[in-house]
Amino acid sequence: MADVFLDESFDRRKLEQVENLQIALHKQQAVLYQRYEAGELGPEGYVESFNALLNATFVNCENILGQENFLKLFGTPRSELAGFIDK
């Protein structure tokens, strides 16, 4: 996707950082789900934790890519991605 939306010459170091953030997001989401399944988090706690995690990931991605490239890669401004799961 990055090559299509950002160009093949885009800084590979930045793309690797974004990829690492996305991998970490998936791992942390799995931990949240395990905590939910174990009864350590209720539904609202899970949603709030996931949304906070997702928002932090998007903030970090935007910091790495810059606003314009974030928009190109993700297709929408970061501000519109907050609250991914609506309670």
Short mmCIF file of N, CA, C and O in Angstrom, two decimals:
data_model
loop_
_atom_site.label_atom_id
_atom_site.label_comp_id
_atom_site.label_asym_id
_atom_site.label_seq_id
_atom_site.Cartn_x
_atom_site.Cartn_y
_atom_site.Cartn_z
N MET A 1 0.81 -1.19 0.00
CA MET A 1 0.00 0.00 0.00
C MET A 1 0.86 1.25 0.00
O MET A 1 0.53 2.22 -0.67
N ALA A 2 1.91 1.22 0.79
CA ALA A 2 2.75 2.41 0.92
C ALA A 2 3.34 2.80 -0.43
O ALA A 2 3.37 3.98 -0.78
N ASP A 3 3.79 1.83 -1.21
CA ASP A 3 4.37 2.15 -2.51
C ASP A 3 3.35 2.78 -3.44
O ASP A 3 3.67 3.66 -4.23
N VAL A 4 2.11 2.34 -3.35
CA VAL A 4 1.05 2.87 -4.20
C VAL A 4 0.66 4.29 -3.78
O VAL A 4 0.56 5.19 -4.59
N PHE A 5 0.45 4.47 -2.48
CA PHE A 5 -0.07 5.75 -2.00
C PHE A 5 1.01 6.79 -1.71
O PHE A 5 0.74 7.98 -1.77
N LEU A 6 2.21 6.35 -1.38
CA LEU A 6 3.27 7.29 -1.01
C LEU A 6 4.38 7.39 -2.05
O LEU A 6 5.10 8.36 -2.07
N ASP A 7 4.58 6.38 -2.84
CA ASP A 7 5.63 6.36 -3.84
C ASP A 7 6.73 5.40 -3.39
O ASP A 7 7.03 5.29 -2.21
N GLU A 8 7.31 4.75 -4.33
CA GLU A 8 8.37 3.77 -4.04
C GLU A 8 9.61 4.40 -3.43
O GLU A 8 10.39 3.73 -2.77
N SER A 9 9.80 5.68 -3.64
CA SER A 9 11.00 6.34 -3.13
C SER A 9 10.81 6.91 -1.72
O SER A 9 11.73 7.51 -1.18
N PHE A 10 9.64 6.68 -1.11
CA PHE A 10 9.40 7.21 0.23
C PHE A 10 10.36 6.57 1.22
O PHE A 10 10.73 5.41 1.09
N ASP A 11 10.74 7.31 2.22
CA ASP A 11 11.71 6.91 3.25
C ASP A 11 11.33 5.56 3.87
O ASP A 11 10.35 5.45 4.60
N ARG A 12 12.11 4.54 3.58
CA ARG A 12 11.84 3.18 4.06
C ARG A 12 11.97 3.07 5.58
O ARG A 12 11.29 2.28 6.20
N ARG A 13 12.80 3.89 6.16
CA ARG A 13 12.95 3.88 7.62
C ARG A 13 11.64 4.30 8.28
O ARG A 13 11.20 3.70 9.25
N LYS A 14 11.01 5.32 7.72
CA LYS A 14 9.73 5.78 8.26
C LYS A 14 8.65 4.71 8.08
O LYS A 14 7.84 4.48 8.97
N LEU A 15 8.66 4.07 6.93
CA LEU A 15 7.67 3.01 6.69
C LEU A 15 7.86 1.84 7.66
O LEU A 15 6.89 1.26 8.15
N GLU A 16 9.10 1.53 7.95
CA GLU A 16 9.39 0.46 8.91
C GLU A 16 8.89 0.85 10.30
O GLU A 16 8.34 0.01 11.02
N GLN A 17 9.06 2.10 10.66
CA GLN A 17 8.57 2.56 11.96
C GLN A 17 7.04 2.44 12.05
O GLN A 17 6.50 2.00 13.05
N VAL A 18 6.36 2.83 10.98
CA VAL A 18 4.90 2.72 10.94
C VAL A 18 4.48 1.25 10.99
O VAL A 18 3.55 0.88 11.70
N GLU A 19 5.18 0.40 10.27
CA GLU A 19 4.88 -1.03 10.29
C GLU A 19 5.07 -1.59 11.71
O GLU A 19 4.23 -2.36 12.19
N ASN A 20 6.13 -1.19 12.37
CA ASN A 20 6.36 -1.65 13.75
C ASN A 20 5.26 -1.19 14.69
O ASN A 20 4.84 -1.93 15.59
N LEU A 21 4.76 0.03 14.48
CA LEU A 21 3.64 0.52 15.29
C LEU A 21 2.39 -0.31 15.05
O LEU A 21 1.65 -0.63 15.99
N GLN A 22 2.15 -0.69 13.82
CA GLN A 22 0.97 -1.50 13.50
C GLN A 22 1.09 -2.91 14.07
O GLN A 22 0.12 -3.47 14.56
N ILE A 23 2.28 -3.46 14.04
CA ILE A 23 2.50 -4.79 14.64
C ILE A 23 2.27 -4.71 16.14
O ILE A 23 1.59 -5.57 16.72
N ALA A 24 2.80 -3.67 16.77
CA ALA A 24 2.60 -3.48 18.21
C ALA A 24 1.12 -3.29 18.53
O ALA A 24 0.63 -3.81 19.54
N LEU A 25 0.41 -2.56 17.69
CA LEU A 25 -1.03 -2.37 17.89
C LEU A 25 -1.76 -3.70 17.92
O LEU A 25 -2.58 -3.96 18.80
N HIS A 26 -1.46 -4.57 16.97
CA HIS A 26 -2.13 -5.87 16.91
C HIS A 26 -1.80 -6.72 18.14
O HIS A 26 -2.67 -7.40 18.69
N LYS A 27 -0.55 -6.67 18.58
CA LYS A 27 -0.17 -7.43 19.78
C LYS A 27 -0.88 -6.89 21.02
O LYS A 27 -1.37 -7.65 21.85
N GLN A 28 -0.92 -5.57 21.15
CA GLN A 28 -1.57 -4.97 22.31
C GLN A 28 -3.08 -5.19 22.28
O GLN A 28 -3.71 -5.36 23.32
N GLN A 29 -3.65 -5.19 21.09
CA GLN A 29 -5.08 -5.47 20.96
C GLN A 29 -5.37 -6.91 21.41
O GLN A 29 -6.38 -7.16 22.07
N ALA A 30 -4.49 -7.84 21.08
CA ALA A 30 -4.66 -9.23 21.50
C ALA A 30 -4.62 -9.34 23.02
O ALA A 30 -5.40 -10.09 23.62
N VAL A 31 -3.72 -8.57 23.65
CA VAL A 31 -3.65 -8.57 25.12
C VAL A 31 -4.93 -8.01 25.71
O VAL A 31 -5.47 -8.56 26.68
N LEU A 32 -5.44 -6.93 25.14
CA LEU A 32 -6.70 -6.37 25.62
C LEU A 32 -7.83 -7.39 25.50
O LEU A 32 -8.65 -7.53 26.41
N TYR A 33 -7.87 -8.08 24.38
CA TYR A 33 -8.92 -9.07 24.18
C TYR A 33 -8.80 -10.21 25.20
O TYR A 33 -9.80 -10.66 25.74
N GLN A 34 -7.58 -10.64 25.47
CA GLN A 34 -7.38 -11.68 26.48
C GLN A 34 -7.85 -11.21 27.84
O GLN A 34 -8.48 -11.96 28.59
N ARG A 35 -7.58 -9.96 28.17
CA ARG A 35 -8.03 -9.39 29.44
C ARG A 35 -9.56 -9.31 29.48
O ARG A 35 -10.18 -9.56 30.51
N TYR A 36 -10.16 -8.99 28.35
CA TYR A 36 -11.63 -8.96 28.27
C TYR A 36 -12.20 -10.36 28.47
O TYR A 36 -13.14 -10.56 29.25
N GLU A 37 -11.66 -11.32 27.78
CA GLU A 37 -12.13 -12.70 27.88
C GLU A 37 -11.94 -13.25 29.30
O GLU A 37 -12.74 -14.07 29.76
N ALA A 38 -10.90 -12.81 29.98
CA ALA A 38 -10.62 -13.27 31.34
C ALA A 38 -11.47 -12.54 32.38
O ALA A 38 -11.41 -12.85 33.57
N GLY A 39 -12.25 -11.57 31.94
CA GLY A 39 -13.10 -10.83 32.85
C GLY A 39 -12.39 -9.69 33.56
O GLY A 39 -12.95 -9.07 34.47
N GLU A 40 -11.15 -9.41 33.17
CA GLU A 40 -10.40 -8.31 33.78
C GLU A 40 -10.84 -6.95 33.26
O GLU A 40 -10.63 -5.94 33.92
N LEU A 41 -11.42 -6.93 32.07
CA LEU A 41 -11.93 -5.72 31.45
C LEU A 41 -13.38 -5.96 31.06
O LEU A 41 -13.69 -7.00 30.47
N GLY A 42 -14.23 -5.00 31.37
CA GLY A 42 -15.60 -5.08 30.90
C GLY A 42 -15.68 -4.54 29.49
O GLY A 42 -14.68 -4.05 28.94
N PRO A 43 -16.86 -4.61 28.87
CA PRO A 43 -17.00 -4.12 27.50
C PRO A 43 -16.59 -2.65 27.32
O PRO A 43 -15.88 -2.33 26.38
N GLU A 44 -17.02 -1.80 28.24
CA GLU A 44 -16.66 -0.38 28.12
C GLU A 44 -15.17 -0.17 28.32
O GLU A 44 -14.54 0.64 27.64
N GLY A 45 -14.59 -0.89 29.27
CA GLY A 45 -13.16 -0.78 29.50
C GLY A 45 -12.36 -1.23 28.29
O GLY A 45 -11.35 -0.62 27.94
N TYR A 46 -12.84 -2.30 27.65
CA TYR A 46 -12.16 -2.78 26.44
C TYR A 46 -12.22 -1.72 25.35
O TYR A 46 -11.21 -1.39 24.73
N VAL A 47 -13.42 -1.17 25.13
CA VAL A 47 -13.60 -0.17 24.06
C VAL A 47 -12.75 1.06 24.34
O VAL A 47 -12.06 1.56 23.45
N GLU A 48 -12.78 1.55 25.57
CA GLU A 48 -11.98 2.73 25.91
C GLU A 48 -10.49 2.46 25.75
O GLU A 48 -9.76 3.30 25.21
N SER A 49 -10.05 1.31 26.20
CA SER A 49 -8.62 0.96 26.09
C SER A 49 -8.20 0.81 24.63
O SER A 49 -7.14 1.29 24.23
N PHE A 50 -9.04 0.14 23.84
CA PHE A 50 -8.72 -0.05 22.43
C PHE A 50 -8.69 1.28 21.69
O PHE A 50 -7.77 1.56 20.92
N ASN A 51 -9.69 2.12 21.94
CA ASN A 51 -9.72 3.41 21.27
C ASN A 51 -8.51 4.27 21.64
O ASN A 51 -7.94 4.94 20.79
N ALA A 52 -8.12 4.24 22.89
CA ALA A 52 -6.93 4.99 23.33
C ALA A 52 -5.67 4.45 22.66
O ALA A 52 -4.80 5.22 22.20
N LEU A 53 -5.57 3.15 22.59
CA LEU A 53 -4.43 2.50 21.93
C LEU A 53 -4.38 2.85 20.45
O LEU A 53 -3.33 3.21 19.91
N LEU A 54 -5.52 2.78 19.80
CA LEU A 54 -5.58 3.09 18.37
C LEU A 54 -5.24 4.56 18.12
O LEU A 54 -4.46 4.88 17.21
N ASN A 55 -5.79 5.44 18.95
CA ASN A 55 -5.50 6.86 18.79
C ASN A 55 -4.01 7.13 18.98
O ASN A 55 -3.41 7.88 18.20
N ALA A 56 -3.40 6.54 20.00
CA ALA A 56 -1.97 6.74 20.24
C ALA A 56 -1.15 6.23 19.05
O ALA A 56 -0.16 6.86 18.65
N THR A 57 -1.56 5.12 18.47
CA THR A 57 -0.86 4.58 17.31
C THR A 57 -0.96 5.53 16.13
O THR A 57 0.04 5.81 15.45
N PHE A 58 -2.16 6.06 15.89
CA PHE A 58 -2.34 7.00 14.78
C PHE A 58 -1.56 8.30 15.01
O PHE A 58 -1.00 8.85 14.07
N VAL A 59 -1.52 8.78 16.25
CA VAL A 59 -0.74 9.98 16.56
C VAL A 59 0.73 9.73 16.23
O VAL A 59 1.39 10.56 15.58
N ASN A 60 1.25 8.58 16.65
CA ASN A 60 2.65 8.26 16.37
C ASN A 60 2.90 8.10 14.88
O ASN A 60 3.94 8.55 14.37
N CYS A 61 1.96 7.48 14.17
CA CYS A 61 2.11 7.33 12.72
C CYS A 61 2.15 8.70 12.04
O CYS A 61 2.98 8.94 11.16
N GLU A 62 1.26 9.59 12.47
CA GLU A 62 1.22 10.92 11.87
C GLU A 62 2.50 11.69 12.19
O GLU A 62 3.02 12.42 11.33
N ASN A 63 3.03 11.52 13.39
CA ASN A 63 4.28 12.18 13.75
C ASN A 63 5.43 11.71 12.86
O ASN A 63 6.31 12.48 12.50
N ILE A 64 5.42 10.45 12.52
CA ILE A 64 6.47 9.88 11.67
C ILE A 64 6.29 10.32 10.21
O ILE A 64 7.25 10.74 9.56
N LEU A 65 5.07 10.20 9.71
CA LEU A 65 4.80 10.44 8.30
C LEU A 65 4.59 11.91 7.95
O LEU A 65 4.85 12.32 6.81
N GLY A 66 4.09 12.67 8.90
CA GLY A 66 3.63 14.03 8.61
C GLY A 66 2.16 13.96 8.19
O GLY A 66 1.68 12.93 7.75
N GLN A 67 1.47 15.08 8.36
CA GLN A 67 0.03 15.13 8.10
C GLN A 67 -0.34 14.73 6.67
O GLN A 67 -1.24 13.93 6.45
N GLU A 68 0.36 15.29 5.72
CA GLU A 68 0.03 15.05 4.31
C GLU A 68 0.22 13.58 3.93
O GLU A 68 -0.64 12.98 3.29
N ASN A 69 1.34 12.99 4.35
CA ASN A 69 1.60 11.59 4.01
C ASN A 69 0.70 10.64 4.81
O ASN A 69 0.34 9.57 4.32
N PHE A 70 0.34 11.03 6.02
CA PHE A 70 -0.61 10.23 6.79
C PHE A 70 -1.93 10.15 6.04
O PHE A 70 -2.51 9.08 5.88
N LEU A 71 -2.39 11.29 5.55
CA LEU A 71 -3.63 11.35 4.79
C LEU A 71 -3.54 10.49 3.53
O LEU A 71 -4.47 9.75 3.21
N LYS A 72 -2.42 10.56 2.84
CA LYS A 72 -2.24 9.74 1.63
C LYS A 72 -2.31 8.25 1.95
O LYS A 72 -2.94 7.48 1.24
N LEU A 73 -1.64 7.85 3.03
CA LEU A 73 -1.55 6.42 3.35
C LEU A 73 -2.85 5.88 3.95
O LEU A 73 -3.30 4.80 3.59
N PHE A 74 -3.45 6.63 4.87
CA PHE A 74 -4.63 6.12 5.57
C PHE A 74 -5.94 6.59 4.98
O PHE A 74 -7.01 6.09 5.34
N GLY A 75 -5.89 7.56 4.07
CA GLY A 75 -7.08 7.96 3.34
C GLY A 75 -8.02 8.91 4.06
O GLY A 75 -9.07 9.25 3.53
N THR A 76 -7.67 9.32 5.26
CA THR A 76 -8.49 10.25 6.02
C THR A 76 -7.62 10.93 7.06
O THR A 76 -6.62 10.36 7.49
N PRO A 77 -7.99 12.13 7.46
CA PRO A 77 -7.20 12.81 8.49
C PRO A 77 -7.26 12.04 9.82
O PRO A 77 -8.25 11.39 10.13
N ARG A 78 -6.19 12.12 10.58
CA ARG A 78 -6.13 11.42 11.86
C ARG A 78 -7.28 11.81 12.76
O ARG A 78 -7.85 10.97 13.45
N SER A 79 -7.66 13.07 12.75
CA SER A 79 -8.73 13.54 13.63
C SER A 79 -10.05 12.82 13.37
O SER A 79 -10.90 12.73 14.26
N GLU A 80 -10.24 12.30 12.19
CA GLU A 80 -11.47 11.59 11.86
C GLU A 80 -11.40 10.11 12.19
O GLU A 80 -12.39 9.38 12.06
N LEU A 81 -10.24 9.64 12.63
CA LEU A 81 -10.07 8.23 12.95
C LEU A 81 -10.24 7.93 14.43
O LEU A 81 -10.25 6.79 14.83
N ALA A 82 -10.37 8.97 15.25
CA ALA A 82 -10.51 8.77 16.68
C ALA A 82 -11.84 8.08 16.99
O ALA A 82 -12.82 8.23 16.28
N GLY A 83 -11.86 7.31 18.07
CA GLY A 83 -13.09 6.62 18.48
C GLY A 83 -13.51 5.56 17.48
O GLY A 83 -14.66 5.50 17.07
N PHE A 84 -12.57 4.73 17.08
CA PHE A 84 -12.82 3.71 16.06
C PHE A 84 -14.02 2.83 16.42
O PHE A 84 -14.86 2.57 15.59
N ILE A 85 -14.09 2.40 17.66
CA ILE A 85 -15.24 1.63 18.11
C ILE A 85 -16.17 2.60 18.82
O ILE A 85 -15.80 3.26 19.78
N ASP A 86 -17.38 2.71 18.32
CA ASP A 86 -18.37 3.61 18.91
C ASP A 86 -19.19 2.86 19.95
O ASP A 86 -19.81 1.86 19.66
N LYS A 87 -19.13 3.37 21.19
CA LYS A 87 -19.89 2.74 22.27
C LYS A 87 -21.37 2.88 22.02
O LYS A 87 -22.18 2.15 22.45
#
